[in-house]
mmCIF file of C-alpha atoms and ligand atoms in Angstrom:
data_model
loop_
_atom_site.group_PDB
_atom_site.id
_atom_site.type_symbol
_atom_site.label_atom_id
_atom_site.label_comp_id
_atom_site.label_asym_id
_atom_site.label_seq_id
_atom_site.Cartn_x
_atom_site.Cartn_y
_atom_site.Cartn_z
ATOM 1 C CA MET A 1330 -144.611 -46.653 61.295
ATOM 2 C CA ASP A 1331 -146.006 -45.381 58.011
ATOM 3 C CA CYS A 1332 -145.851 -42.030 59.365
ATOM 4 C CA LEU A 1333 -142.219 -42.409 60.305
ATOM 5 C CA THR A 1334 -141.386 -43.882 56.886
ATOM 6 C CA LYS A 1335 -143.077 -40.950 55.137
ATOM 7 C CA ARG A 1336 -141.218 -38.517 57.325
ATOM 8 C CA ILE A 1337 -137.924 -40.136 56.536
ATOM 9 C CA GLY A 1338 -138.862 -40.193 52.851
ATOM 10 C CA ASP A 1339 -139.736 -36.468 52.977
ATOM 11 C CA PHE A 1340 -136.514 -35.764 54.698
ATOM 12 C CA MET A 1341 -134.600 -37.603 52.019
ATOM 13 C CA ASN A 1342 -136.431 -35.628 49.266
ATOM 14 C CA ILE A 1343 -135.799 -32.391 50.978
ATOM 15 C CA ASN A 1344 -132.181 -33.402 51.288
ATOM 16 C CA GLU A 1345 -132.009 -34.151 47.538
ATOM 17 C CA ASP A 1346 -133.590 -30.755 46.661
ATOM 18 C CA TYR A 1347 -131.250 -29.022 49.026
ATOM 19 C CA LYS A 1348 -128.212 -30.639 47.408
ATOM 20 C CA SER A 1349 -129.257 -29.602 43.894
ATOM 21 C CA HIS A 1350 -129.932 -26.043 45.077
ATOM 22 C CA ILE A 1351 -126.509 -25.836 46.615
ATOM 23 C CA LYS A 1352 -125.013 -27.079 43.345
ATOM 24 C CA LEU A 1353 -126.829 -24.360 41.399
ATOM 25 C CA ALA A 1354 -125.882 -21.716 43.926
ATOM 26 C CA LYS A 1355 -122.250 -22.804 43.695
ATOM 27 C CA LEU A 1356 -122.374 -22.543 39.900
ATOM 28 C CA ILE A 1357 -123.920 -19.098 40.032
ATOM 29 C CA ALA A 1358 -121.389 -17.962 42.611
ATOM 30 C CA LEU A 1359 -118.492 -19.260 40.521
ATOM 31 C CA SER A 1360 -119.803 -17.481 37.441
ATOM 32 C CA LEU A 1361 -120.142 -14.258 39.404
ATOM 33 C CA VAL A 1362 -116.597 -14.596 40.693
ATOM 34 C CA MET A 1363 -115.366 -15.162 37.139
ATOM 35 C CA ILE A 1364 -117.197 -12.070 35.916
ATOM 36 C CA ILE A 1365 -115.944 -10.003 38.828
ATOM 37 C CA ILE A 1366 -112.373 -11.173 38.276
ATOM 38 C CA THR A 1367 -112.618 -10.316 34.557
ATOM 39 C CA LEU A 1368 -114.191 -6.947 35.310
ATOM 40 C CA ASN A 1369 -111.601 -6.187 37.908
ATOM 41 C CA TYR A 1370 -108.753 -7.272 35.682
ATOM 42 C CA ASN A 1371 -109.804 -5.005 32.816
ATOM 43 C CA SER A 1372 -110.687 -2.228 35.177
ATOM 44 C CA VAL A 1373 -107.362 -2.396 36.983
ATOM 45 C CA LYS A 1374 -105.495 -2.527 33.669
ATOM 46 C CA ALA A 1375 -107.337 0.485 32.294
ATOM 47 C CA ASN A 1376 -107.097 2.301 35.575
ATOM 48 C CA ALA A 1377 -103.346 1.761 35.729
ATOM 49 C CA ALA A 1378 -102.845 2.979 32.175
ATOM 50 C CA VAL A 1379 -105.014 6.039 32.683
ATOM 51 C CA ASN A 1380 -103.478 6.833 36.044
ATOM 52 C CA GLU A 1381 -100.015 6.566 34.561
ATOM 53 C CA LYS A 1382 -100.921 9.111 31.907
ATOM 54 C CA LEU A 1383 -102.614 11.326 34.433
ATOM 55 C CA ASN A 1384 -99.660 11.258 36.780
ATOM 56 C CA ILE A 1385 -97.321 12.279 33.983
ATOM 57 C CA ASN A 1386 -99.732 15.055 33.166
ATOM 58 C CA ASN A 1387 -100.041 16.198 36.769
ATOM 59 C CA THR A 1388 -103.791 16.385 36.528
ATOM 60 C CA ASN A 1389 -106.311 15.143 39.026
ATOM 61 C CA ILE A 1390 -109.068 14.433 36.574
ATOM 62 C CA SER A 1391 -109.806 10.756 36.124
ATOM 63 C CA PHE A 1392 -113.085 9.806 34.565
ATOM 64 C CA LEU A 1393 -112.799 6.405 36.182
ATOM 65 C CA GLU A 1394 -113.448 8.145 39.461
ATOM 66 C CA ASN A 1395 -116.339 10.220 38.158
ATOM 67 C CA LYS A 1396 -119.600 8.925 39.495
ATOM 68 C CA THR A 1397 -122.074 10.215 36.935
ATOM 69 C CA ASP A 1398 -124.314 7.548 35.402
ATOM 70 C CA GLU A 1399 -122.776 8.051 31.984
ATOM 71 C CA ASN A 1400 -119.298 7.533 33.340
ATOM 72 C CA ILE A 1401 -120.288 4.481 35.319
ATOM 73 C CA LEU A 1402 -121.526 3.045 32.036
ATOM 74 C CA ASP A 1403 -118.312 4.143 30.364
ATOM 75 C CA ASN A 1404 -116.340 2.511 33.118
ATOM 76 C CA LEU A 1405 -118.236 -0.696 32.706
ATOM 77 C CA LEU A 1406 -117.452 -0.666 28.984
ATOM 78 C CA VAL A 1407 -113.796 0.052 29.741
ATOM 79 C CA ALA A 1408 -113.811 -2.861 32.152
ATOM 80 C CA LEU A 1409 -115.426 -5.229 29.670
ATOM 81 C CA THR A 1410 -113.552 -4.253 26.515
ATOM 82 C CA GLY A 1411 -110.278 -2.576 27.567
ATOM 83 C CA LYS A 1412 -111.255 0.339 25.345
ATOM 84 C CA VAL A 1413 -111.721 3.845 26.673
ATOM 85 C CA PHE A 1414 -113.643 6.869 25.661
ATOM 86 C CA GLY A 1415 -111.408 9.753 24.741
ATOM 87 C CA TYR A 1416 -110.850 12.310 22.076
ATOM 88 C CA GLU A 1417 -109.143 12.224 18.743
ATOM 89 C CA VAL A 1418 -107.070 15.373 18.341
ATOM 90 C CA ILE A 1419 -107.640 16.788 14.876
ATOM 91 C CA LEU A 1420 -105.631 19.592 13.295
ATOM 92 C CA ASN A 1421 -107.085 20.946 10.067
ATOM 93 C CA ASP A 1422 -108.877 17.602 9.434
ATOM 94 C CA ASP A 1423 -105.731 15.543 10.136
ATOM 95 C CA LEU A 1424 -105.622 13.138 13.065
ATOM 96 C CA ILE A 1425 -102.677 14.118 15.267
ATOM 97 C CA GLY A 1426 -103.167 12.065 18.440
ATOM 98 C CA TYR A 1427 -105.451 10.794 21.165
ATOM 99 C CA THR A 1428 -106.296 12.360 24.456
ATOM 100 C CA PHE A 1429 -108.801 11.758 27.201
ATOM 101 C CA ILE A 1430 -109.221 14.776 29.368
ATOM 102 C CA GLU A 1431 -112.377 16.868 29.096
ATOM 103 C CA ASP A 1432 -110.545 20.222 28.990
ATOM 104 C CA SER A 1433 -107.619 18.935 26.957
ATOM 105 C CA LEU A 1434 -107.689 21.688 24.307
ATOM 106 C CA ASP A 1435 -106.533 24.149 26.954
ATOM 107 C CA ASN A 1436 -104.041 21.664 28.358
ATOM 108 C CA ILE A 1437 -102.615 20.918 24.919
ATOM 109 C CA GLU A 1438 -102.274 24.624 24.144
ATOM 110 C CA GLU A 1439 -100.573 25.188 27.512
ATOM 111 C CA SER A 1440 -98.160 22.296 26.924
ATOM 112 C CA LEU A 1441 -97.411 23.548 23.405
ATOM 113 C CA LEU A 1442 -96.629 27.021 24.744
ATOM 114 C CA ASN A 1443 -94.351 25.568 27.445
ATOM 115 C CA ILE A 1444 -92.404 23.470 24.914
ATOM 116 C CA TYR A 1445 -91.992 26.569 22.741
ATOM 117 C CA LEU A 1446 -90.822 28.772 25.635
ATOM 118 C CA ARG A 1447 -88.365 26.113 26.777
ATOM 119 C CA GLU A 1448 -86.947 25.815 23.254
ATOM 120 C CA LYS A 1449 -86.565 29.606 22.921
ATOM 121 C CA GLY A 1450 -85.097 29.985 26.425
ATOM 122 C CA ILE A 1451 -87.881 32.289 27.589
ATOM 123 C CA LYS A 1452 -88.979 32.235 31.216
ATOM 124 C CA ARG A 1453 -92.701 31.941 31.775
ATOM 125 C CA GLU A 1454 -92.741 34.913 34.143
ATOM 126 C CA ASP A 1455 -91.244 37.126 31.408
ATOM 127 C CA VAL A 1456 -94.147 36.478 29.034
ATOM 128 C CA LEU A 1457 -96.401 39.509 28.616
ATOM 129 C CA SER A 1458 -98.854 37.942 26.189
ATOM 130 C CA TYR A 1459 -99.099 35.091 23.745
ATOM 131 C CA LYS A 1460 -101.245 33.714 20.979
ATOM 132 C CA VAL A 1461 -101.419 30.148 19.713
ATOM 133 C CA ASP A 1462 -102.830 30.107 16.205
ATOM 134 C CA MET A 1463 -104.187 26.669 15.252
ATOM 135 C CA LYS A 1464 -107.436 25.041 14.203
ATOM 136 C CA LEU A 1465 -107.625 22.157 16.648
ATOM 137 C CA ASP A 1466 -110.730 20.004 17.179
ATOM 138 C CA LEU A 1467 -111.555 17.164 19.537
ATOM 139 C CA LYS A 1468 -113.759 14.302 18.387
ATOM 140 C CA LYS A 1469 -115.117 11.898 20.989
ATOM 141 C CA ASN A 1470 -114.425 8.269 20.196
ATOM 142 C CA ARG A 1471 -113.635 4.928 21.802
ATOM 143 C CA PHE A 1472 -110.200 3.442 21.340
ATOM 144 C CA ASP A 1473 -107.596 1.230 22.885
ATOM 145 C CA VAL A 1474 -106.202 2.567 26.122
ATOM 146 C CA GLU A 1475 -102.651 2.082 24.761
ATOM 147 C CA LEU A 1476 -103.230 4.899 22.265
ATOM 148 C CA LEU A 1477 -103.787 7.510 24.956
ATOM 149 C CA GLN A 1478 -101.317 10.371 25.028
ATOM 150 C CA THR A 1479 -100.584 13.045 27.569
ATOM 151 C CA SER A 1480 -101.130 16.688 26.639
ATOM 152 C CA ASP A 1481 -97.340 16.978 26.472
ATOM 153 C CA GLU A 1482 -97.064 14.175 23.940
ATOM 154 C CA VAL A 1483 -99.784 15.680 21.755
ATOM 155 C CA ALA A 1484 -98.210 19.134 22.128
ATOM 156 C CA LYS A 1485 -94.791 17.777 21.071
ATOM 157 C CA ALA A 1486 -96.313 16.417 17.844
ATOM 158 C CA LEU A 1487 -98.003 19.784 17.245
ATOM 159 C CA TYR A 1488 -94.752 21.669 17.866
ATOM 160 C CA ASP A 1489 -92.971 19.552 15.248
ATOM 161 C CA ILE A 1490 -95.673 20.569 12.775
ATOM 162 C CA ALA A 1491 -95.386 24.253 13.770
ATOM 163 C CA LYS A 1492 -91.618 24.242 13.184
ATOM 164 C CA LYS A 1493 -92.153 22.965 9.657
ATOM 165 C CA ASP A 1494 -95.101 25.134 8.677
ATOM 166 C CA LYS A 1495 -96.323 28.143 10.607
ATOM 167 C CA ASP A 1496 -99.384 28.339 8.377
ATOM 168 C CA GLU A 1497 -100.564 25.183 10.159
ATOM 169 C CA ILE A 1498 -99.658 26.356 13.650
ATOM 170 C CA ASN A 1499 -98.107 29.617 14.716
ATOM 171 C CA ILE A 1500 -97.166 30.801 18.170
ATOM 172 C CA THR A 1501 -96.590 34.474 18.911
ATOM 173 C CA VAL A 1502 -95.082 35.532 22.213
ATOM 174 C CA LYS A 1503 -94.385 39.006 23.547
ATOM 175 C CA TYR A 1504 -91.881 38.929 26.392
ATOM 176 C CA ILE A 1505 -89.485 40.980 28.456
ATOM 177 C CA LYS A 1506 -85.772 40.432 28.054
ATOM 178 C CA GLU A 1507 -83.078 41.964 30.193
ATOM 179 C CA GLU A 1508 -79.566 42.269 28.848
ATOM 180 C CA LYS A 1509 -76.385 43.478 30.425
ATOM 181 C CA ILE A 1510 -74.273 45.406 27.978
ATOM 182 C CA GLU A 1511 -70.689 46.570 28.358
ATOM 183 C CA ILE A 1512 -70.049 50.238 27.754
ATOM 184 C CA LYS A 1513 -66.746 50.997 26.106
ATOM 185 C CA PRO A 1514 -64.958 53.964 27.615
ATOM 186 C CA SER A 1515 -65.213 57.138 25.561
ATOM 187 C CA THR A 1516 -62.086 59.044 24.642
ATOM 188 C CA VAL A 1517 -61.449 62.594 25.771
ATOM 189 C CA ILE A 1518 -58.612 64.627 24.308
ATOM 190 C CA ILE A 1519 -57.119 67.273 26.543
ATOM 191 C CA GLN A 1520 -54.582 69.843 25.326
ATOM 192 C CA SER A 1521 -51.596 69.947 27.594
ATOM 193 C CA ASP A 1522 -48.859 72.554 27.678
ATOM 194 C CA ASN A 1523 -46.796 70.206 29.814
ATOM 195 C CA LEU A 1524 -46.046 68.198 26.667
ATOM 196 C CA TYR A 1525 -44.450 69.129 23.356
ATOM 197 C CA LEU A 1526 -46.245 68.975 20.046
ATOM 198 C CA GLY A 1527 -46.371 65.402 18.804
ATOM 199 C CA GLU A 1528 -46.118 64.064 22.359
ATOM 200 C CA SER A 1529 -49.044 62.515 24.137
ATOM 201 C CA LYS A 1530 -49.859 60.755 27.368
ATOM 202 C CA VAL A 1531 -52.701 58.288 27.739
ATOM 203 C CA GLU A 1532 -54.724 57.502 30.842
ATOM 204 C CA GLU A 1533 -56.691 54.326 30.137
ATOM 205 C CA GLY A 1534 -60.387 54.324 31.026
ATOM 206 C CA THR A 1535 -62.499 51.484 32.375
ATOM 207 C CA LYS A 1536 -65.547 49.766 30.920
ATOM 208 C CA GLY A 1537 -69.012 50.411 32.282
ATOM 209 C CA LEU A 1538 -72.067 48.168 32.436
ATOM 210 C CA SER A 1539 -75.652 48.969 31.558
ATOM 211 C CA LYS A 1540 -78.892 47.040 31.920
ATOM 212 C CA VAL A 1541 -81.192 47.152 28.930
ATOM 213 C CA THR A 1542 -84.791 45.987 29.171
ATOM 214 C CA LYS A 1543 -86.351 45.036 25.874
ATOM 215 C CA GLU A 1544 -89.824 44.087 24.804
ATOM 216 C CA ILE A 1545 -89.492 41.401 22.167
ATOM 217 C CA THR A 1546 -92.172 39.813 20.022
ATOM 218 C CA ILE A 1547 -91.347 36.580 18.230
ATOM 219 C CA ASP A 1548 -93.318 33.996 16.364
ATOM 220 C CA ILE A 1549 -92.331 30.448 15.582
ATOM 221 C CA ASP A 1550 -89.328 31.351 13.442
ATOM 222 C CA GLU A 1551 -88.669 35.087 13.442
ATOM 223 C CA GLU A 1552 -88.401 38.198 15.552
ATOM 224 C CA ILE A 1553 -91.261 40.552 14.777
ATOM 225 C CA GLU A 1554 -90.469 43.417 17.116
ATOM 226 C CA ASN A 1555 -87.590 44.380 19.387
ATOM 227 C CA LYS A 1556 -87.788 47.623 21.288
ATOM 228 C CA VAL A 1557 -85.848 49.008 24.205
ATOM 229 C CA ILE A 1558 -88.197 50.075 26.986
ATOM 230 C CA ASN A 1559 -85.692 50.861 29.678
ATOM 231 C CA LYS A 1560 -81.993 51.481 30.067
ATOM 232 C CA SER A 1561 -80.070 51.962 33.252
ATOM 233 C CA ILE A 1562 -76.414 52.266 34.154
ATOM 234 C CA LEU A 1563 -75.088 49.675 36.587
ATOM 235 C CA ILE A 1564 -71.431 50.687 36.443
ATOM 236 C CA LYS A 1565 -70.391 54.026 35.030
ATOM 237 C CA GLU A 1566 -67.591 53.943 32.468
ATOM 238 C CA VAL A 1567 -64.464 55.994 33.027
ATOM 239 C CA SER A 1568 -63.265 57.850 29.936
ATOM 240 C CA LYS A 1569 -59.881 57.289 28.400
ATOM 241 C CA ILE A 1570 -57.963 60.579 28.467
ATOM 242 C CA ILE A 1571 -55.374 61.512 25.901
ATOM 243 C CA TYR A 1572 -53.241 64.492 26.814
ATOM 244 C CA LYS A 1573 -51.832 66.111 23.667
ATOM 245 C CA GLY A 1574 -48.849 68.363 23.854
ATOM 246 C CA THR A 1575 -49.184 71.989 22.700
ATOM 247 C CA LYS A 1576 -45.713 73.268 23.522
ATOM 248 C CA ASN A 1577 -43.712 73.959 20.352
ATOM 249 C CA PRO A 1578 -40.408 72.065 20.735
ATOM 250 C CA TYR A 1579 -38.672 74.302 18.180
ATOM 251 C CA GLU A 1580 -39.300 77.341 20.344
ATOM 252 C CA TYR A 1581 -37.836 75.510 23.331
ATOM 253 C CA GLY A 1582 -34.826 74.265 21.362
ATOM 254 C CA VAL A 1583 -35.742 70.638 21.969
ATOM 255 C CA ALA A 1584 -34.736 67.848 19.585
ATOM 256 C CA PHE A 1585 -38.030 66.499 18.355
ATOM 257 C CA LEU A 1586 -37.525 65.230 14.807
ATOM 258 C CA ASN A 1587 -36.970 61.585 13.975
ATOM 259 C CA HIS A 1588 -33.859 61.025 11.929
ATOM 260 C CA PRO A 1589 -35.239 61.042 8.350
ATOM 261 C CA THR A 1590 -33.158 58.069 7.203
ATOM 262 C CA GLY A 1591 -32.545 56.498 10.583
ATOM 263 C CA GLY A 1592 -28.798 57.187 10.329
ATOM 264 C CA GLY A 1593 -26.114 58.173 7.835
ATOM 265 C CA TYR A 1594 -23.519 60.925 7.530
ATOM 266 C CA MET A 1595 -24.423 64.523 6.851
ATOM 267 C CA THR A 1596 -22.520 65.415 3.699
ATOM 268 C CA SER A 1597 -23.624 69.016 3.449
ATOM 269 C CA GLY A 1598 -24.984 71.331 6.137
ATOM 270 C CA TYR A 1599 -27.521 74.143 6.204
ATOM 271 C CA GLY A 1600 -26.509 77.645 5.057
ATOM 272 C CA GLU A 1601 -24.310 79.429 2.524
ATOM 273 C CA ARG A 1602 -22.884 77.077 -0.013
ATOM 274 C CA TRP A 1603 -20.905 78.127 -3.084
ATOM 275 C CA ASN A 1604 -23.010 80.827 -4.664
ATOM 276 C CA SER A 1605 -26.300 79.831 -3.130
ATOM 277 C CA PHE A 1606 -28.021 79.110 0.139
ATOM 278 C CA HIS A 1607 -28.548 75.482 1.171
ATOM 279 C CA LYS A 1608 -32.030 75.406 2.759
ATOM 280 C CA GLY A 1609 -31.567 72.032 4.401
ATOM 281 C CA ILE A 1610 -29.070 69.287 5.069
ATOM 282 C CA ASP A 1611 -27.912 66.408 2.886
ATOM 283 C CA ILE A 1612 -27.665 62.942 4.375
ATOM 284 C CA ALA A 1613 -25.723 60.228 2.588
ATOM 285 C CA GLY A 1614 -27.544 57.061 1.679
ATOM 286 C CA ASP A 1615 -28.018 54.408 -0.961
ATOM 287 C CA THR A 1616 -30.737 54.384 -3.558
ATOM 288 C CA GLY A 1617 -33.769 52.650 -2.093
ATOM 289 C CA ASP A 1618 -32.934 53.346 1.593
ATOM 290 C CA ASP A 1619 -35.981 54.148 3.726
ATOM 291 C CA VAL A 1620 -37.015 57.762 4.151
ATOM 292 C CA ILE A 1621 -38.822 58.239 7.456
ATOM 293 C CA ALA A 1622 -41.374 60.859 8.555
ATOM 294 C CA ALA A 1623 -39.734 63.099 11.139
ATOM 295 C CA MET A 1624 -43.026 63.932 12.841
ATOM 296 C CA ASP A 1625 -46.801 63.317 12.680
ATOM 297 C CA GLY A 1626 -48.413 65.294 9.899
ATOM 298 C CA GLU A 1627 -50.245 65.435 6.598
ATOM 299 C CA VAL A 1628 -48.708 65.079 3.144
ATOM 300 C CA ILE A 1629 -49.264 68.312 1.161
ATOM 301 C CA TYR A 1630 -46.909 67.642 -1.769
ATOM 302 C CA SER A 1631 -45.751 64.455 -3.411
ATOM 303 C CA GLU A 1632 -44.516 64.775 -6.987
ATOM 304 C CA TYR A 1633 -41.519 65.665 -9.190
ATOM 305 C CA ASN A 1634 -40.278 69.212 -8.555
ATOM 306 C CA ASP A 1635 -38.591 71.143 -11.360
ATOM 307 C CA GLY A 1636 -36.826 73.548 -8.982
ATOM 308 C CA GLY A 1637 -34.078 71.024 -8.276
ATOM 309 C CA TYR A 1638 -35.632 68.863 -5.544
ATOM 310 C CA GLY A 1639 -36.484 66.068 -7.978
ATOM 311 C CA ASN A 1640 -39.077 63.772 -6.419
ATOM 312 C CA LEU A 1641 -40.209 65.695 -3.346
ATOM 313 C CA ILE A 1642 -42.470 65.054 -0.382
ATOM 314 C CA ILE A 1643 -43.605 67.917 1.835
ATOM 315 C CA VAL A 1644 -45.294 67.069 5.140
ATOM 316 C CA LYS A 1645 -47.200 69.705 7.097
ATOM 317 C CA HIS A 1646 -47.075 69.488 10.902
ATOM 318 C CA GLU A 1647 -48.790 71.359 13.708
ATOM 319 C CA ASP A 1648 -47.960 75.009 14.408
ATOM 320 C CA ASP A 1649 -47.139 75.683 10.724
ATOM 321 C CA MET A 1650 -44.065 73.487 10.651
ATOM 322 C CA GLU A 1651 -43.136 71.572 7.500
ATOM 323 C CA THR A 1652 -40.518 68.999 6.584
ATOM 324 C CA TYR A 1653 -39.132 68.460 3.036
ATOM 325 C CA TYR A 1654 -37.712 65.219 1.684
ATOM 326 C CA GLY A 1655 -35.950 65.694 -1.706
ATOM 327 C CA HIS A 1656 -34.166 63.771 -4.507
ATOM 328 C CA LEU A 1657 -36.290 60.706 -3.721
ATOM 329 C CA ASN A 1658 -36.092 57.652 -5.878
ATOM 330 C CA GLU A 1659 -39.699 56.907 -4.968
ATOM 331 C CA SER A 1660 -42.580 58.291 -2.923
ATOM 332 C CA TYR A 1661 -44.948 55.960 -1.081
ATOM 333 C CA VAL A 1662 -47.458 58.625 -0.084
ATOM 334 C CA LYS A 1663 -49.914 60.979 -1.746
ATOM 335 C CA VAL A 1664 -51.356 64.395 -0.934
ATOM 336 C CA GLY A 1665 -53.849 64.165 1.934
ATOM 337 C CA ASP A 1666 -52.289 61.127 3.617
ATOM 338 C CA LYS A 1667 -52.091 61.423 7.381
ATOM 339 C CA ILE A 1668 -48.796 60.019 8.532
ATOM 340 C CA LYS A 1669 -47.166 59.193 11.823
ATOM 341 C CA LYS A 1670 -43.703 59.964 13.063
ATOM 342 C CA GLY A 1671 -41.522 57.003 11.996
ATOM 343 C CA ASP A 1672 -43.650 55.980 8.985
ATOM 344 C CA ILE A 1673 -41.633 55.048 5.890
ATOM 345 C CA ILE A 1674 -42.782 57.535 3.232
ATOM 346 C CA GLY A 1675 -40.295 57.096 0.390
ATOM 347 C CA ALA A 1676 -36.895 55.889 -0.789
ATOM 348 C CA VAL A 1677 -33.539 57.664 -1.080
ATOM 349 C CA GLY A 1678 -32.650 58.536 -4.676
ATOM 350 C CA ASN A 1679 -30.708 60.790 -7.030
ATOM 351 C CA THR A 1680 -33.443 62.797 -8.796
ATOM 352 C CA GLY A 1681 -33.295 66.567 -9.497
ATOM 353 C CA PHE A 1682 -30.039 68.551 -8.973
ATOM 354 C CA SER A 1683 -28.093 65.813 -7.326
ATOM 355 C CA THR A 1684 -24.676 64.305 -7.858
ATOM 356 C CA GLY A 1685 -25.279 61.010 -6.063
ATOM 357 C CA PRO A 1686 -27.906 59.224 -3.993
ATOM 358 C CA HIS A 1687 -28.703 61.195 -0.821
ATOM 359 C CA LEU A 1688 -31.629 62.724 1.057
ATOM 360 C CA HIS A 1689 -32.117 66.477 1.103
ATOM 361 C CA PHE A 1690 -34.014 67.273 4.329
ATOM 362 C CA GLU A 1691 -35.527 70.618 5.352
ATOM 363 C CA LEU A 1692 -37.397 71.930 8.359
ATOM 364 C CA ARG A 1693 -39.495 75.054 7.786
ATOM 365 C CA ILE A 1694 -41.165 77.187 10.437
ATOM 366 C CA ASP A 1695 -43.897 79.446 8.991
ATOM 367 C CA ASP A 1696 -42.501 78.565 5.545
ATOM 368 C CA GLU A 1697 -38.993 79.761 6.461
ATOM 369 C CA PRO A 1698 -36.204 77.149 6.222
ATOM 370 C CA VAL A 1699 -34.245 76.749 9.477
ATOM 371 C CA ASP A 1700 -31.265 74.600 10.371
ATOM 372 C CA PRO A 1701 -32.782 71.267 11.439
ATOM 373 C CA THR A 1702 -29.566 69.720 12.684
ATOM 374 C CA ASP A 1703 -30.069 70.419 16.399
ATOM 375 C CA TYR A 1704 -33.704 69.314 16.291
ATOM 376 C CA ILE A 1705 -33.091 65.814 15.046
ATOM 377 C CA VAL A 1706 -33.283 63.402 17.987
ATOM 378 C CA LYS A 1707 -30.634 61.064 16.727
ATOM 379 C CA LYS A 1708 -28.127 63.556 15.456
ATOM 380 C CA VAL A 1709 -26.686 63.118 11.993
ATOM 381 C CA ASN A 1710 -23.302 61.473 12.289
ATOM 382 C CA GLY A 1711 -20.538 63.947 11.669
ATOM 383 C CA ALA A 1712 -22.679 66.959 12.580
ATOM 384 C CA ALA A 1713 -21.884 68.798 15.782
HETATM 385 ZN ZN1 ZN B 2942 -29.405 69.513 -0.196
#
C-alpha cells in the first residue's frame, strides 16, 4: 500500500514538474515567435525598400542576399533597427545623396552620362569618347532605408550641379553627328544667239541633298570642336541655266527699246531741223513725269550738260549702244549704277535748250546717233 501511495505521490510530483516545464517552454516559444516576427517584419520592410530601389536601377546586386558573414551581420542589424549600411555620396566635401551599391561610383557616372546625352539629344552609339570630371567620394555609413537613392536619382542631383557650375562637375563628350544638307542649285549663264541682247530665258534647276558627317566635341555648356570628317552627295543638284541673248536687235531691225516715258506724243523727230541736226526725238510730257530706262545698262553720265541737254543721263548698253535722256527736271541715278530695262531713272523737265517740258531721247550705236523711232517697242504716238 505504502508503495502504491509513494508511486502515486511520485507520479503527482512528476506531473507537477512536467506542467511547469511546459509553461516555461511555452513562454520561451512565444518569445522566440515574437522575436522572429519582429525580425521578419523589419527584414521584409528593408528588403522591400531595397528591392524597390534595385528594380528601378535594374541591378541584380542585393546585399541582403549576400551570404558573407559580414553581410549576415549587416542583415541582422537591418532587421533589428530598420537601418541599412550604404554610402554617403560626397562631392568636393559636400553630401549629395545616399546610395547602397558596392560599385555605385561607376553606376552614378554612367547614369550622369546618360542623363546628359538624353538632354543633348545624343545617341549612345554615336559617342566616340567621354570624360566625366568630378571629385566624388563614397563614405560607408548606416542610415535609414528611406534615404536610399538610385544611381539615377544621385546622378540627377549631380547633373543639376554640373549645369550651374562646370568647375564642380564637367562632362566632355566627343560624338558623331550626321546631317542632311540641301544644296542650292548653282547658276550657269550660257550665251545664246537665238535671243536678242537684253533678252534671257531661264531654266530652273533643282535642289540637291548631301550627307555631312561631323565629329563634335561638347562639354556641359559649349561646343569645343566641330569638324567635318565626311561629305557625300545623296541627290545631285541640277544647275539653273540662264540663256542670255547675244543677237544685236538693232542690226536685225527689231524694236527692243522700252518707251522712255511710257507714252506721249513725239513733238520733234530725228534728223535735219532748222539749221541743225536733231540727234534724237522729243517726246511731250509734263514736268515730273517718269523717265524710264529703255534697256538694261550702266549709268555713265548723270549731271548738268552745258551743250544744251540740260540735266542729262547717259546709259551704256551691251554692244556699244547708248541711250540719252535730256532736259530732265531731276535724275535719280548716279554714274556706275546698274539699271534694268523699265527702271525709273529721272523726271521730265525743261532744263538746257528747251522751250517747254519734254524728254529728248537718243539712241547711239558706236557713239553715232541713229533714229530710235522704229526701235521703240511701244511706238511714240504720232510717229509712223
Ligand atoms: Zn530734242
